[in-house]
Amino acid sequence: MMKRALMATLCFSFVTLGSQAIDINIPGADSTISKDSYQNYRKTDSDAQKIEREVEAEIKNYMPKAVVGNGDIDLDKVIYSNRELNHSLNFSSTVFILKEDGANIKFTMPYPSRYGNTEKISDGTSAFKQAMIMSPNGIMAYELRHQPAGNNWEDSKIPYNKLTIDDMKAIAEKTAGVYKAPNPSLYADKFMYPTIEKATWDVTYAKGTPMVGSINFTMKDTPTISYHIGYNLTPKKQLNSLEKQGADKTKEIIMSPLVNYVLPSIEPAKDILSKSKTLKINDFTFLTLKTSKMVRVDKSDSYMYIHDSDHYKEGIMVMPIADTDMQHLENIFPKVVRSIIMSDKYSMRQPIQFATVWNDAMPSVYLQIKRPKTTLYMLISHDKQYVYTHFIMSNNSNLLTKDLRDIVQYVDTNNNKDYYNTFQSGLGAKMPKEMVTYDIKNIK
C-alpha cells in the first residue's frame, strides 16, 4: 500500500468512441469512460470548456478594438494561442515510463505535471524508489518496492490468494503513517485485471491526514517488483469535498483517475524496443523507427535528419540552450511550447495534445498535432547544454499510430543521477512573466 502522500477537441486517431468501459468493482469506476480514454491527452470536460470560453471572452475584451479593427492583429490567432497555452498548463496529461533498477512499466495520469521530485531510497528498505508529482488538483505519486519471489504478497509471508482485507489492515497498521492519527480508516480489497498480477487497491484516511488512494500490483515481466500508484487531492479541494460530499464520495473522486485512466494504460515500457532501434546523441539515447536511417547531418551538428520518405519524416534537432536560459532552465519547456503554438507551420491552428513525460526522473514535453494531412509527434528534452527535439511526422493514413507515440516518448540519458532528489519542472509549470505578451495572455 502507498505509504506516502502521494485530467476542445478529441484526436480521433486515438479514441474509439463507444469502446468498452472499465467493468471492475473498485470505488470510482465509471462505465461512461471508455477504456482507451487515457490515450487522449486533451481534456474536454466542463472545466476545460469553461476556460476556453473565458479565454475567448477575455481576449476579445482585452484586445484594443481599434487595433483589431485595423487588421494589425489576427484575433483568431490570439484566441487560438491563448486557448492552447491554457490547455498545456492546466489540462494536459502525465506519462510515466519507468525502466531503471529493474522496473518495466508505462502508465498515464490524466493531470498535468507542474513540478516533481523523484527519490531513490537507501538500501535496507523494501521501498527503493518513489516520486511525487504536483498537479493543479492534487498529487500523483508512485512507489516501487521489492517483491519477494513466489506467491506471497510483498513481505507479508501471506500468499496473495489467501490475503484478506483484515490482513491488509493489519499490515497497514504496522507500516502506514496514517495509522498514527486517531480513528484511522482503510478501505481496501483485491481485484483482477488482465495486464497485472497480485493486484490490490486501498484508500487510507484519518481525520487531519490526507485521504490517499492507490492501486498496487506486480507485472508479469517484473514479478520481483511491486508497483504502487497513488493520488490524493490538494488539502483545500479535499477538505471541500469531505465537507460537502462526505468520505465515500471523496474516496470515489480520488480513486477515479487510478481506475479509469491509470489501470487501462498500464503496459510494459520496454515492449516498444522490439519495434525500434536506438540512436545515441551526446548523453541522450533515443528510439527511432527501424526503417529510419541517417540521411543528413549539418556541419554544426545542430540539426540531425534521420529519415525522409513519402510516408513519414523522422528527425532529431539539437540546439544549444540560449545564454539567457542557462540560469533558468525551467523556462525552456514553456518557451518551446509557446513557439510551436505560435508557428502556423507546426500547429496549423489545430487542437494540440500535451503531456509531460517522465522517463524515470527526467521530464520531457510531448506534443501531438493532427493536421489536415499529417500528424506530428514531438518530444522536447534538454540537459544543461542542449535542447533535443525528436519528431515523427506521419501521414494520417499510417496505421502505426500508437507505436509512433511510444517511440517518440521513450528517451534515456547517461546523466540520470542529475534528475533525482531535486525538483524538476513539468509542462504545467507557470509561464514566465517576461513571456506573457499581448498575444499570449495566461489568464488563469
CSV table of C-alpha atoms in Angstrom, one decimal:
chain,number,residue,atom,x,y,z
A,1,MET,CA,0.0,0.0,0.0
A,2,MET,CA,1.1,3.5,-0.6
A,3,LYS,CA,2.9,4.7,2.4
A,4,ARG,CA,3.4,8.4,1.5
A,5,ALA,CA,1.0,11.1,0.3
A,6,LEU,CA,1.5,10.7,-2.6
A,7,MET,CA,-7.2,15.3,-16.2
A,8,ALA,CA,-11.8,21.5,-27.2
A,9,THR,CA,-11.4,18.5,-29.5
A,10,LEU,CA,-10.7,14.8,-29.4
A,11,CYS,CA,-7.9,13.4,-31.6
A,12,PHE,CA,-9.9,10.6,-33.2
A,13,SER,CA,-6.8,8.8,-34.3
A,14,PHE,CA,-6.5,7.6,-30.6
A,15,VAL,CA,-10.0,7.4,-29.3
A,16,THR,CA,-12.6,4.9,-30.4
A,17,LEU,CA,-15.9,6.3,-29.5
A,18,GLY,CA,-18.2,3.8,-27.7
A,19,SER,CA,-15.4,1.5,-26.8
A,20,GLN,CA,-15.7,-0.8,-23.8
A,21,ALA,CA,-15.6,0.8,-20.3
A,22,ILE,CA,-13.8,-0.4,-17.2
A,23,ASP,CA,-16.0,-3.1,-15.6
A,24,ILE,CA,-14.5,-3.6,-12.1
A,25,ASN,CA,-15.6,-3.4,-8.5
A,26,ILE,CA,-13.4,-0.5,-7.3
A,27,PRO,CA,-14.7,2.8,-6.0
A,28,GLY,CA,-14.8,5.5,-8.7
A,29,ALA,CA,-15.1,3.1,-11.6
A,30,ASP,CA,-17.2,4.9,-14.2
A,31,SER,CA,-19.0,3.0,-17.0
A,32,THR,CA,-19.3,6.2,-19.1
A,33,ILE,CA,-15.5,6.4,-19.5
A,34,SER,CA,-14.0,4.2,-22.3
A,35,LYS,CA,-11.0,2.1,-21.6
A,36,ASP,CA,-8.8,4.0,-24.1
A,37,SER,CA,-9.7,7.5,-22.8
A,38,TYR,CA,-6.2,7.7,-21.3
A,39,GLN,CA,-4.8,7.9,-24.8
A,40,ASN,CA,-6.4,11.3,-25.4
A,41,TYR,CA,-4.2,13.8,-23.6
A,42,ARG,CA,-6.5,16.7,-24.4
A,43,LYS,CA,-9.3,17.3,-21.9
A,44,THR,CA,-12.9,18.1,-23.0
A,45,ASP,CA,-14.6,18.2,-19.6
A,46,SER,CA,-16.7,21.1,-18.3
A,47,ASP,CA,-13.8,22.8,-16.7
A,48,ALA,CA,-11.7,22.8,-19.9
A,49,GLN,CA,-14.7,24.1,-22.0
A,50,LYS,CA,-15.4,26.8,-19.4
A,51,ILE,CA,-11.8,28.0,-19.6
A,52,GLU,CA,-11.9,28.0,-23.4
A,53,ARG,CA,-15.0,30.3,-23.2
A,54,GLU,CA,-13.3,32.5,-20.7
A,55,VAL,CA,-10.2,32.8,-22.8
A,56,GLU,CA,-12.1,33.9,-25.8
A,57,ALA,CA,-14.2,36.4,-23.9
A,58,GLU,CA,-11.2,37.8,-22.1
A,59,ILE,CA,-9.1,38.2,-25.3
A,60,LYS,CA,-12.0,40.0,-27.1
A,61,ASN,CA,-12.3,42.3,-24.1
A,62,TYR,CA,-8.6,42.7,-23.7
A,63,MET,CA,-7.5,43.5,-27.2
A,64,PRO,CA,-7.9,47.1,-28.3
A,65,LYS,CA,-10.8,47.3,-30.7
A,66,ALA,CA,-9.1,49.9,-32.9
A,67,VAL,CA,-6.0,47.6,-33.4
A,68,VAL,CA,-8.2,44.6,-34.2
A,69,GLY,CA,-10.4,46.6,-36.5
A,70,ASN,CA,-7.4,47.9,-38.5
A,71,GLY,CA,-6.3,44.3,-39.1
A,72,ASP,CA,-3.0,44.8,-37.2
A,73,ILE,CA,-3.9,41.8,-35.0
A,74,ASP,CA,-5.2,38.4,-36.1
A,75,LEU,CA,-7.8,38.0,-33.4
A,76,ASP,CA,-8.4,34.3,-34.2
A,77,LYS,CA,-4.7,33.5,-33.8
A,78,VAL,CA,-4.6,35.3,-30.4
A,79,ILE,CA,-7.6,33.3,-29.2
A,80,TYR,CA,-6.1,30.1,-30.5
A,81,SER,CA,-2.7,30.6,-28.9
A,82,ASN,CA,-4.2,31.5,-25.5
A,83,ARG,CA,-6.6,28.6,-25.6
A,84,GLU,CA,-3.8,26.1,-26.4
A,85,LEU,CA,-1.4,27.6,-23.8
A,86,ASN,CA,-4.1,27.2,-21.1
A,87,HIS,CA,-4.6,23.6,-22.2
A,88,SER,CA,-0.9,22.9,-21.9
A,89,LEU,CA,-0.7,24.4,-18.4
A,90,ASN,CA,-3.9,23.2,-16.9
A,91,PHE,CA,-5.5,20.4,-18.9
A,92,SER,CA,-2.6,18.2,-20.2
A,93,SER,CA,-1.7,14.6,-19.1
A,94,THR,CA,1.3,13.0,-17.4
A,95,VAL,CA,3.0,9.8,-18.8
A,96,PHE,CA,5.4,7.7,-16.7
A,97,ILE,CA,8.0,5.4,-18.3
A,98,LEU,CA,9.9,3.6,-15.7
A,99,LYS,CA,12.8,1.3,-16.8
A,100,GLU,CA,15.7,1.8,-14.3
A,101,ASP,CA,16.6,-0.6,-11.5
A,102,GLY,CA,14.7,-3.5,-13.0
A,103,ALA,CA,11.4,-1.5,-13.4
A,104,ASN,CA,9.4,-2.0,-16.7
A,105,ILE,CA,6.2,-0.1,-16.8
A,106,LYS,CA,4.4,2.7,-18.6
A,107,PHE,CA,1.2,4.4,-17.4
A,108,THR,CA,-0.7,7.6,-17.8
A,109,MET,CA,-2.4,10.0,-15.4
A,110,PRO,CA,-5.0,12.5,-16.7
A,111,TYR,CA,-3.5,15.6,-15.0
A,112,PRO,CA,-0.7,18.0,-15.8
A,113,SER,CA,2.7,18.0,-14.0
A,114,ARG,CA,3.7,21.3,-12.5
A,115,TYR,CA,6.7,20.1,-10.5
A,116,GLY,CA,8.0,16.7,-9.5
A,117,ASN,CA,10.6,15.1,-7.2
A,118,THR,CA,11.8,11.5,-7.7
A,119,GLU,CA,13.9,9.9,-5.0
A,120,LYS,CA,16.0,6.8,-4.7
A,121,ILE,CA,15.7,5.3,-1.3
A,122,SER,CA,18.7,3.9,0.5
A,123,ASP,CA,19.3,0.2,0.7
A,124,GLY,CA,17.9,-1.7,3.6
A,125,THR,CA,14.2,-0.9,3.0
A,126,SER,CA,11.7,-2.7,0.9
A,127,ALA,CA,10.8,0.5,-1.0
A,128,PHE,CA,13.7,1.6,-3.3
A,129,LYS,CA,12.1,4.4,-5.3
A,130,GLN,CA,9.3,7.0,-5.0
A,131,ALA,CA,8.1,10.0,-6.8
A,132,MET,CA,5.7,12.9,-6.0
A,133,ILE,CA,4.3,14.9,-8.9
A,134,MET,CA,2.3,18.1,-8.2
A,135,SER,CA,-0.7,18.9,-10.4
A,136,PRO,CA,-3.2,21.7,-10.1
A,137,ASN,CA,-5.8,19.4,-8.3
A,138,GLY,CA,-3.6,17.1,-6.3
A,139,ILE,CA,-0.5,15.0,-6.0
A,140,MET,CA,0.3,12.0,-8.3
A,141,ALA,CA,2.8,9.5,-6.9
A,142,TYR,CA,4.3,6.1,-7.3
A,143,GLU,CA,6.4,3.9,-5.1
A,144,LEU,CA,8.4,0.8,-6.2
A,145,ARG,CA,9.0,-1.9,-3.6
A,146,HIS,CA,11.0,-5.2,-3.7
A,147,GLN,CA,8.6,-8.1,-4.1
A,148,PRO,CA,10.0,-11.5,-2.9
A,149,ALA,CA,9.8,-14.2,-5.5
A,150,GLY,CA,6.9,-16.7,-5.1
A,151,ASN,CA,3.3,-16.3,-4.3
A,152,ASN,CA,3.4,-14.1,-1.2
A,153,TRP,CA,2.2,-10.5,-1.2
A,154,GLU,CA,5.3,-8.4,-0.7
A,155,ASP,CA,7.0,-9.2,2.7
A,156,SER,CA,3.8,-10.3,4.5
A,157,LYS,CA,4.5,-14.0,4.2
A,158,ILE,CA,0.8,-14.3,3.2
A,159,PRO,CA,0.0,-15.9,-0.2
A,160,TYR,CA,-1.8,-13.5,-2.4
A,161,ASN,CA,-4.7,-15.9,-2.9
A,162,LYS,CA,-5.2,-16.0,0.9
A,163,LEU,CA,-4.7,-12.3,1.6
A,164,THR,CA,-7.8,-10.8,3.3
A,165,ILE,CA,-8.9,-7.3,4.0
A,166,ASP,CA,-8.2,-7.8,7.7
A,167,ASP,CA,-4.6,-8.8,6.7
A,168,MET,CA,-4.3,-5.7,4.6
A,169,LYS,CA,-5.4,-3.6,7.6
A,170,ALA,CA,-3.0,-5.3,9.9
A,171,ILE,CA,-0.1,-4.7,7.6
A,172,ALA,CA,-1.0,-1.1,7.1
A,173,GLU,CA,-1.4,-0.6,10.8
A,174,LYS,CA,2.3,-1.5,11.2
A,175,THR,CA,3.7,0.5,8.4
A,176,ALA,CA,1.4,3.3,7.2
A,177,GLY,CA,1.8,6.7,8.7
A,178,VAL,CA,-1.9,7.4,8.5
A,179,TYR,CA,-2.4,5.0,11.4
A,180,LYS,CA,-0.6,7.3,13.8
A,181,ALA,CA,-3.7,9.5,13.6
A,182,PRO,CA,-6.8,8.8,15.7
A,183,ASN,CA,-9.6,6.6,14.3
A,184,PRO,CA,-7.9,5.6,11.0
A,185,SER,CA,-9.8,4.0,8.2
A,186,LEU,CA,-8.7,1.7,5.5
A,187,TYR,CA,-10.9,0.8,2.5
A,188,ALA,CA,-9.3,-2.0,0.5
A,189,ASP,CA,-9.7,-5.2,-1.5
A,190,LYS,CA,-8.1,-7.4,-4.1
A,191,PHE,CA,-9.0,-7.2,-7.7
A,192,MET,CA,-8.1,-8.8,-11.1
A,193,TYR,CA,-7.1,-7.2,-14.3
A,194,PRO,CA,-5.6,-8.9,-17.4
A,195,THR,CA,-2.3,-7.0,-17.6
A,196,ILE,CA,-1.2,-7.2,-14.0
A,197,GLU,CA,-0.9,-9.7,-11.1
A,198,LYS,CA,-1.3,-9.7,-7.3
A,199,ALA,CA,-3.5,-6.6,-7.5
A,200,THR,CA,-5.0,-4.7,-4.6
A,201,TRP,CA,-6.5,-1.2,-4.1
A,202,ASP,CA,-6.7,0.8,-0.9
A,203,VAL,CA,-7.7,4.2,0.4
A,204,THR,CA,-6.2,5.3,3.7
A,205,TYR,CA,-7.9,8.1,5.7
A,206,ALA,CA,-7.8,9.6,9.2
A,207,LYS,CA,-9.0,13.0,10.3
A,208,GLY,CA,-6.3,15.6,9.9
A,209,THR,CA,-4.3,13.5,7.4
A,210,PRO,CA,-4.7,13.3,3.6
A,211,MET,CA,-7.0,10.7,2.1
A,212,VAL,CA,-4.8,8.7,-0.3
A,213,GLY,CA,-5.9,6.2,-2.8
A,214,SER,CA,-3.6,3.7,-4.6
A,215,ILE,CA,-3.6,0.7,-6.8
A,216,ASN,CA,-0.8,-1.9,-6.1
A,217,PHE,CA,0.3,-4.8,-8.2
A,218,THR,CA,3.1,-6.7,-9.9
A,219,MET,CA,3.8,-7.0,-13.6
A,220,LYS,CA,4.2,-10.4,-15.3
A,221,ASP,CA,7.7,-9.5,-16.6
A,222,THR,CA,8.9,-8.0,-13.3
A,223,PRO,CA,7.5,-10.3,-10.6
A,224,THR,CA,10.0,-9.2,-8.0
A,225,ILE,CA,8.9,-5.5,-8.0
A,226,SER,CA,5.6,-4.3,-6.7
A,227,TYR,CA,4.2,-1.1,-8.1
A,228,HIS,CA,2.2,1.3,-6.0
A,229,ILE,CA,0.5,4.2,-7.9
A,230,GLY,CA,-1.3,6.8,-5.8
A,231,TYR,CA,-3.3,10.0,-5.9
A,232,ASN,CA,-4.7,12.5,-3.4
A,233,LEU,CA,-6.3,15.9,-3.7
A,234,THR,CA,-4.8,19.2,-2.6
A,235,PRO,CA,-5.8,19.9,1.1
A,236,LYS,CA,-8.2,22.7,0.1
A,237,LYS,CA,-10.0,20.5,-2.5
A,238,GLN,CA,-10.1,17.5,-0.3
A,239,LEU,CA,-11.5,19.5,2.7
A,240,ASN,CA,-14.1,21.0,0.5
A,241,SER,CA,-15.1,17.6,-0.9
A,242,LEU,CA,-15.2,16.0,2.6
A,243,GLU,CA,-17.4,18.8,4.0
A,244,LYS,CA,-19.8,18.9,1.1
A,245,GLN,CA,-19.9,15.3,-0.2
A,246,GLY,CA,-18.6,13.1,2.6
A,247,ALA,CA,-15.8,10.4,2.8
A,248,ASP,CA,-17.5,7.9,0.5
A,249,LYS,CA,-17.8,10.4,-2.4
A,250,THR,CA,-14.3,11.8,-1.8
A,251,LYS,CA,-13.0,8.3,-1.9
A,252,GLU,CA,-14.6,7.8,-5.3
A,253,ILE,CA,-13.2,11.1,-6.6
A,254,ILE,CA,-9.7,10.1,-5.5
A,255,MET,CA,-9.8,6.6,-7.0
A,256,SER,CA,-11.4,7.6,-10.3
A,257,PRO,CA,-8.2,8.6,-12.2
A,258,LEU,CA,-6.5,5.4,-10.9
A,259,VAL,CA,-9.2,3.0,-12.0
A,260,ASN,CA,-10.5,4.7,-15.2
A,261,TYR,CA,-7.2,6.0,-16.6
A,262,VAL,CA,-4.1,4.6,-15.0
A,263,LEU,CA,-5.3,1.0,-14.8
A,264,PRO,CA,-6.1,0.5,-18.5
A,265,SER,CA,-3.0,2.4,-19.6
A,266,ILE,CA,-0.5,0.0,-17.8
A,267,GLU,CA,1.8,-1.8,-20.1
A,268,PRO,CA,5.5,-3.0,-20.1
A,269,ALA,CA,7.6,0.0,-21.0
A,270,LYS,CA,10.2,-2.0,-23.0
A,271,ASP,CA,7.8,-3.7,-25.4
A,272,ILE,CA,8.5,-0.9,-27.9
A,273,LEU,CA,12.2,-1.8,-28.1
A,274,SER,CA,11.4,-4.7,-30.5
A,275,LYS,CA,9.8,-2.2,-32.9
A,276,SER,CA,12.6,0.3,-32.9
A,277,LYS,CA,16.3,0.9,-32.8
A,278,THR,CA,18.5,3.2,-30.7
A,279,LEU,CA,20.3,6.4,-31.7
A,280,LYS,CA,22.8,8.0,-29.3
A,281,ILE,CA,23.4,11.7,-29.4
A,282,ASN,CA,25.7,13.2,-26.8
A,283,ASP,CA,24.4,11.8,-23.4
A,284,PHE,CA,20.9,11.0,-24.8
A,285,THR,CA,19.7,7.8,-26.3
A,286,PHE,CA,16.6,8.0,-28.5
A,287,LEU,CA,14.5,5.3,-30.1
A,288,THR,CA,13.8,5.6,-33.9
A,289,LEU,CA,11.8,3.6,-36.3
A,290,LYS,CA,13.7,0.5,-37.6
A,291,THR,CA,13.3,1.8,-41.2
A,292,SER,CA,14.9,5.2,-40.4
A,293,LYS,CA,18.4,5.9,-41.4
A,294,MET,CA,20.7,9.0,-41.1
A,295,VAL,CA,20.5,10.9,-44.3
A,296,ARG,CA,21.8,14.4,-43.3
A,297,VAL,CA,23.8,16.0,-40.5
A,298,ASP,CA,24.7,19.6,-40.9
A,299,LYS,CA,28.2,20.9,-40.2
A,300,SER,CA,27.3,22.5,-36.8
A,301,ASP,CA,25.6,19.3,-35.6
A,302,SER,CA,22.6,21.4,-34.7
A,303,TYR,CA,20.2,19.6,-37.0
A,304,MET,CA,20.1,15.8,-37.4
A,305,TYR,CA,17.8,14.4,-40.0
A,306,ILE,CA,17.1,10.7,-39.8
A,307,HIS,CA,14.6,9.7,-42.5
A,308,ASP,CA,12.6,11.3,-45.2
A,309,SER,CA,10.0,9.4,-47.3
A,310,ASP,CA,6.6,9.7,-48.8
A,311,HIS,CA,5.1,8.0,-45.7
A,312,TYR,CA,6.9,9.8,-42.8
A,313,LYS,CA,9.7,12.1,-41.8
A,314,GLU,CA,11.7,11.5,-38.6
A,315,GLY,CA,14.3,13.8,-37.2
A,316,ILE,CA,16.1,15.0,-34.1
A,317,MET,CA,17.0,18.6,-33.8
A,318,VAL,CA,19.8,19.6,-31.3
A,319,MET,CA,20.0,23.2,-30.5
A,320,PRO,CA,22.2,24.9,-27.8
A,321,ILE,CA,20.4,26.4,-24.9
A,322,ALA,CA,20.3,30.2,-25.1
A,323,ASP,CA,22.6,32.1,-22.7
A,324,THR,CA,19.5,33.8,-21.1
A,325,ASP,CA,18.1,30.4,-20.1
A,326,MET,CA,21.3,28.9,-18.7
A,327,GLN,CA,20.4,30.1,-15.2
A,328,HIS,CA,16.6,29.4,-15.7
A,329,LEU,CA,16.3,26.0,-17.2
A,330,GLU,CA,12.7,25.9,-16.1
A,331,ASN,CA,11.9,28.4,-18.9
A,332,ILE,CA,12.8,26.0,-21.7
A,333,PHE,CA,9.7,24.0,-21.8
A,334,PRO,CA,7.2,26.9,-21.8
A,335,LYS,CA,9.3,28.7,-24.4
A,336,VAL,CA,9.3,25.8,-26.8
A,337,VAL,CA,5.6,25.1,-26.3
A,338,ARG,CA,4.8,28.7,-27.0
A,339,SER,CA,6.9,28.8,-30.2
A,340,ILE,CA,5.2,25.7,-31.5
A,341,ILE,CA,1.7,27.1,-30.7
A,342,MET,CA,2.6,30.4,-32.4
A,343,SER,CA,4.0,28.7,-35.5
A,344,ASP,CA,1.4,28.0,-38.2
A,345,LYS,CA,4.0,25.8,-39.9
A,346,TYR,CA,3.8,23.4,-36.9
A,347,SER,CA,0.4,23.9,-35.3
A,348,MET,CA,-1.7,24.9,-38.4
A,349,ARG,CA,-4.0,26.2,-35.6
A,350,GLN,CA,-5.2,22.7,-34.8
A,351,PRO,CA,-6.0,21.4,-31.2
A,352,ILE,CA,-2.9,20.0,-29.6
A,353,GLN,CA,-2.5,17.1,-27.2
A,354,PHE,CA,0.0,18.0,-24.5
A,355,ALA,CA,1.7,15.8,-21.9
A,356,THR,CA,4.7,15.8,-19.5
A,357,VAL,CA,6.6,12.5,-20.0
A,358,TRP,CA,8.7,11.3,-17.1
A,359,ASN,CA,11.4,8.8,-18.2
A,360,ASP,CA,12.2,7.7,-14.7
A,361,ALA,CA,13.2,11.0,-13.0
A,362,MET,CA,13.7,13.1,-16.2
A,363,PRO,CA,10.8,15.2,-17.5
A,364,SER,CA,10.2,15.9,-21.2
A,365,VAL,CA,7.3,17.7,-23.0
A,366,TYR,CA,5.2,15.8,-25.6
A,367,LEU,CA,3.0,17.4,-28.2
A,368,GLN,CA,0.8,15.7,-30.8
A,369,ILE,CA,-0.9,17.7,-33.5
A,370,LYS,CA,-3.2,16.2,-36.1
A,371,ARG,CA,-3.2,18.4,-39.1
A,372,PRO,CA,-5.3,18.0,-42.3
A,373,LYS,CA,-2.9,15.5,-43.9
A,374,THR,CA,-0.3,14.6,-41.4
A,375,THR,CA,0.1,14.1,-37.6
A,376,LEU,CA,3.1,15.4,-35.8
A,377,TYR,CA,4.5,13.5,-32.8
A,378,MET,CA,7.1,15.6,-30.9
A,379,LEU,CA,9.1,15.2,-27.7
A,380,ILE,CA,11.3,18.0,-26.2
A,381,SER,CA,14.0,17.1,-23.8
A,382,HIS,CA,17.0,19.1,-22.5
A,383,ASP,CA,20.2,18.9,-20.4
A,384,LYS,CA,22.3,21.8,-19.3
A,385,GLN,CA,23.7,22.5,-22.8
A,386,TYR,CA,21.2,21.5,-25.5
A,387,VAL,CA,17.5,21.2,-26.3
A,388,TYR,CA,16.7,18.0,-28.1
A,389,THR,CA,13.5,17.8,-30.2
A,390,HIS,CA,12.6,14.3,-31.5
A,391,PHE,CA,9.8,14.3,-34.1
A,392,ILE,CA,8.0,12.0,-36.4
A,393,MET,CA,5.6,13.5,-39.0
A,394,SER,CA,3.4,10.8,-40.4
A,395,ASN,CA,0.7,10.6,-43.0
A,396,ASN,CA,-2.7,10.3,-41.3
A,397,SER,CA,-3.3,7.0,-43.1
A,398,ASN,CA,-0.4,5.4,-41.1
A,399,LEU,CA,-1.7,2.6,-39.0
A,400,LEU,CA,1.3,2.7,-36.6
A,401,THR,CA,-0.2,5.5,-34.5
A,402,LYS,CA,0.4,4.1,-31.0
A,403,ASP,CA,3.9,2.8,-32.0
A,404,LEU,CA,4.9,6.2,-33.2
A,405,ARG,CA,3.8,7.9,-30.0
A,406,ASP,CA,5.6,5.2,-27.9
A,407,ILE,CA,8.8,5.5,-29.9
A,408,VAL,CA,9.0,9.3,-29.6
A,409,GLN,CA,8.2,9.3,-25.9
A,410,TYR,CA,10.9,6.8,-24.9
A,411,VAL,CA,14.3,8.5,-24.2
A,412,ASP,CA,17.2,7.9,-21.8
A,413,THR,CA,20.2,9.8,-20.6
A,414,ASN,CA,23.5,9.0,-19.1
A,415,ASN,CA,23.0,11.8,-16.5
A,416,ASN,CA,20.1,10.2,-14.7
A,417,LYS,CA,21.6,11.0,-11.3
A,418,ASP,CA,21.2,14.7,-12.0
A,419,TYR,CA,17.4,14.4,-12.0
A,420,TYR,CA,17.0,12.5,-8.8
A,421,ASN,CA,16.3,14.2,-5.4
A,422,THR,CA,15.8,17.6,-7.0
A,423,PHE,CA,12.6,19.3,-8.1
A,424,GLN,CA,12.1,19.2,-11.8
A,425,SER,CA,9.7,21.4,-13.8
A,426,GLY,CA,6.9,19.8,-15.9
A,427,LEU,CA,4.7,21.2,-18.6
A,428,GLY,CA,2.2,22.5,-16.1
A,429,ALA,CA,4.6,25.0,-14.5
A,430,LYS,CA,3.5,28.6,-14.9
A,431,MET,CA,4.6,30.7,-17.9
A,432,PRO,CA,7.5,33.1,-17.0
A,433,LYS,CA,6.3,36.7,-16.6
A,434,GLU,CA,8.5,38.0,-19.3
A,435,MET,CA,6.8,35.7,-21.8
A,436,VAL,CA,3.3,37.0,-21.1
A,437,THR,CA,2.6,39.3,-24.0
A,438,TYR,CA,-0.4,40.7,-25.8
A,439,ASP,CA,-0.6,37.6,-28.0
A,440,ILE,CA,-0.2,35.0,-25.2
A,441,LYS,CA,-2.1,36.0,-22.1
A,442,ASN,CA,-2.3,33.3,-19.5
A,443,ILE,CA,-5.5,34.3,-17.6
A,444,LYS,CA,-5.5,31.6,-15.0
